[in-house]
Structure formats: structure tokens, C-alpha cells
Coordinates of C-alpha atoms in Angstrom, one line a residue:
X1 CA 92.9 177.6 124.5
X2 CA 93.4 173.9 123.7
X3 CA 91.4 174.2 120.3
X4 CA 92.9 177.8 119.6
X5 CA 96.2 175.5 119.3
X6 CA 94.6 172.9 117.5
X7 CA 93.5 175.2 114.8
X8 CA 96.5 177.1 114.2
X9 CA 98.5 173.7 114.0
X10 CA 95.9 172.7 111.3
X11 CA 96.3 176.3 109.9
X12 CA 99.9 175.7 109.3
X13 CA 100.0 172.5 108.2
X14 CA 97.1 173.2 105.8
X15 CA 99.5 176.6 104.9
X16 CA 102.8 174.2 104.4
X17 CA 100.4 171.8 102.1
X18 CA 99.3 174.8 99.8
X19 CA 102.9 176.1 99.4
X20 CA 104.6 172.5 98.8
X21 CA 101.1 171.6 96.5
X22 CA 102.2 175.1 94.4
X23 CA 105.2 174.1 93.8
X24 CA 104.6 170.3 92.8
X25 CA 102.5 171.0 88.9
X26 CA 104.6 167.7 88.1
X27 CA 102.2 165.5 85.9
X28 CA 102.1 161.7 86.7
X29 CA 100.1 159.4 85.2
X30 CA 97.7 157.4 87.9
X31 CA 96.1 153.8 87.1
X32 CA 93.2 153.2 89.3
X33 CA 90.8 150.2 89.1
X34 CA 88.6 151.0 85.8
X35 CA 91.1 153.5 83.7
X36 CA 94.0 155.9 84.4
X37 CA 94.4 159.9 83.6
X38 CA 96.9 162.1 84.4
X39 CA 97.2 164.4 86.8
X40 CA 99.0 167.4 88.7
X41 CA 100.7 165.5 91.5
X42 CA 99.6 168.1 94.2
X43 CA 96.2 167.9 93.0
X44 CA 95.9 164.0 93.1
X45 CA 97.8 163.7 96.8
X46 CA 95.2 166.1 98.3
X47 CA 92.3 164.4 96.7
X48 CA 93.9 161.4 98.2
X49 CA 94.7 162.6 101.1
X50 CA 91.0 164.6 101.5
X51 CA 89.2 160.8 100.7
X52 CA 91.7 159.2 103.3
X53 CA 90.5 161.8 105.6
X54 CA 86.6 161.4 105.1
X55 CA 86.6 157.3 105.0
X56 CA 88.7 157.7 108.5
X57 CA 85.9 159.8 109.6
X58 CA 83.5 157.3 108.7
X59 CA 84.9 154.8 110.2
X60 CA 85.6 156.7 113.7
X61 CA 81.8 157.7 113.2
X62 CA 80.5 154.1 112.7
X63 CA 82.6 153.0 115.8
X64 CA 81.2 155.4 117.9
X65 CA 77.7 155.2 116.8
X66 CA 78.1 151.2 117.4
X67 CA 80.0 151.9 121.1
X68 CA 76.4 154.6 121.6
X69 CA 74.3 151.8 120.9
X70 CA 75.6 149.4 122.7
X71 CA 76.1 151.7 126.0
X72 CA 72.1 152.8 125.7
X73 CA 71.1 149.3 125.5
X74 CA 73.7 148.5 128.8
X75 CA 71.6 151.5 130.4
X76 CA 68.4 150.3 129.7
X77 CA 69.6 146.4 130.9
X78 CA 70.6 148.5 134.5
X79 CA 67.6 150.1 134.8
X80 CA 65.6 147.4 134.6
X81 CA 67.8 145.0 136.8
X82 CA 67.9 148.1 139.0
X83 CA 63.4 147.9 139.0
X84 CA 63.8 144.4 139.6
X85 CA 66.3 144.6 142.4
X86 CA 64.2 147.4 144.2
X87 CA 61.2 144.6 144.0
X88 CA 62.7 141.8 144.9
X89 CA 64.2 143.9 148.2
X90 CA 60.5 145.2 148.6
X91 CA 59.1 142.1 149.2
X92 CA 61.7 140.6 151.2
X93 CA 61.3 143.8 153.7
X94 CA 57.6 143.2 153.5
X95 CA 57.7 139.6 154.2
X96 CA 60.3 139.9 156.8
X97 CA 57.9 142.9 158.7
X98 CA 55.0 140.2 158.3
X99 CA 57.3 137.4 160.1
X100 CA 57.8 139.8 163.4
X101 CA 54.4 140.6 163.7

């Protein structure tokens, strides 16, 4: 249910874009860094808007990748304190049987 909502919000915003990007064939002029052209205003704010979109995604993906790593390296670091732990406690319970004896 949850993404049923989620896709028909994107649905209508993506509907409201298309409708506002027919009616916007306005030509602008846009310098970027090497050059400049001109362009149909709707058509340069969605490819704006679409690179905006993917570099966010990359950025959300690189910080999760990073937070991944990082929590499979704490898991490994438990486990092996964990082994450790379960040795040290071993042969305390073994020398401590030896003591009674």
C-alpha cells in the first residue's frame, strides 16, 4: 500500500511536469563552463533536474556503500572479540576446575 502511494504521487508529479514542460517551448540561452546553446526551457530544466536526480543517487549510494563497509568490518571486529572472549572464559573455567581439585 505504502509504495502504491508513493508511485502515484510520483505519477502525478511526473504528469504536472509533462503538462507545465508542454507549455514552457520558451528558448533561453544557457552558458555552461566550455560554450553555451540554446535551449527549450522545459527541455533544459528536466535534463537539469534528471542529472540533479542521478548525482543525488550517487551520492546516497556511495554513503551507504561506505556505512556497509564499515558495519561488516564492525561485524567481523565482534566476532573475533566474541572468539577471544569465549577463550579467555574457557581457560579461566578450566583453571579454576583445576584449583578445586
Amino acid at each position: 500500500m505504502k509504495y502504491l502511494l508513493i508511485f502515484l504521487v510520483v505519477l502525478v508529479i511526473f504528469i504536472i511536469s509533462v503538462t507545465l514542460g508542454a507549455h514552457n517551448d520558451q528558448i533561453v540561452t544557457f552558458n555552461y563552463l566550455l560554450a553555451q546553446g540554446e535551449f527549450r526551457i522545459s527541455t533544459l530544466l528536466a535534463s537539469l533536474f534528471g542529472a540533479g536526480f542521478l548525482l543525488g543517487w550517487a551520492i546516497c549510494c556511495l554513503f551507504w556503500l561506505r556505512i556497509r563497509v564499515s558495519l561488516a568490518h564492525a561485524q567481523r571486529k565482534l566476532k573475533r572479540m566474541q572468539a577471544q572472549n569465549e577463550q579467555s572464559t574457557a581457560v579461566t573455567n578450566s583453571s579454576t576446575a583445576g584449583r578445586r581439585d
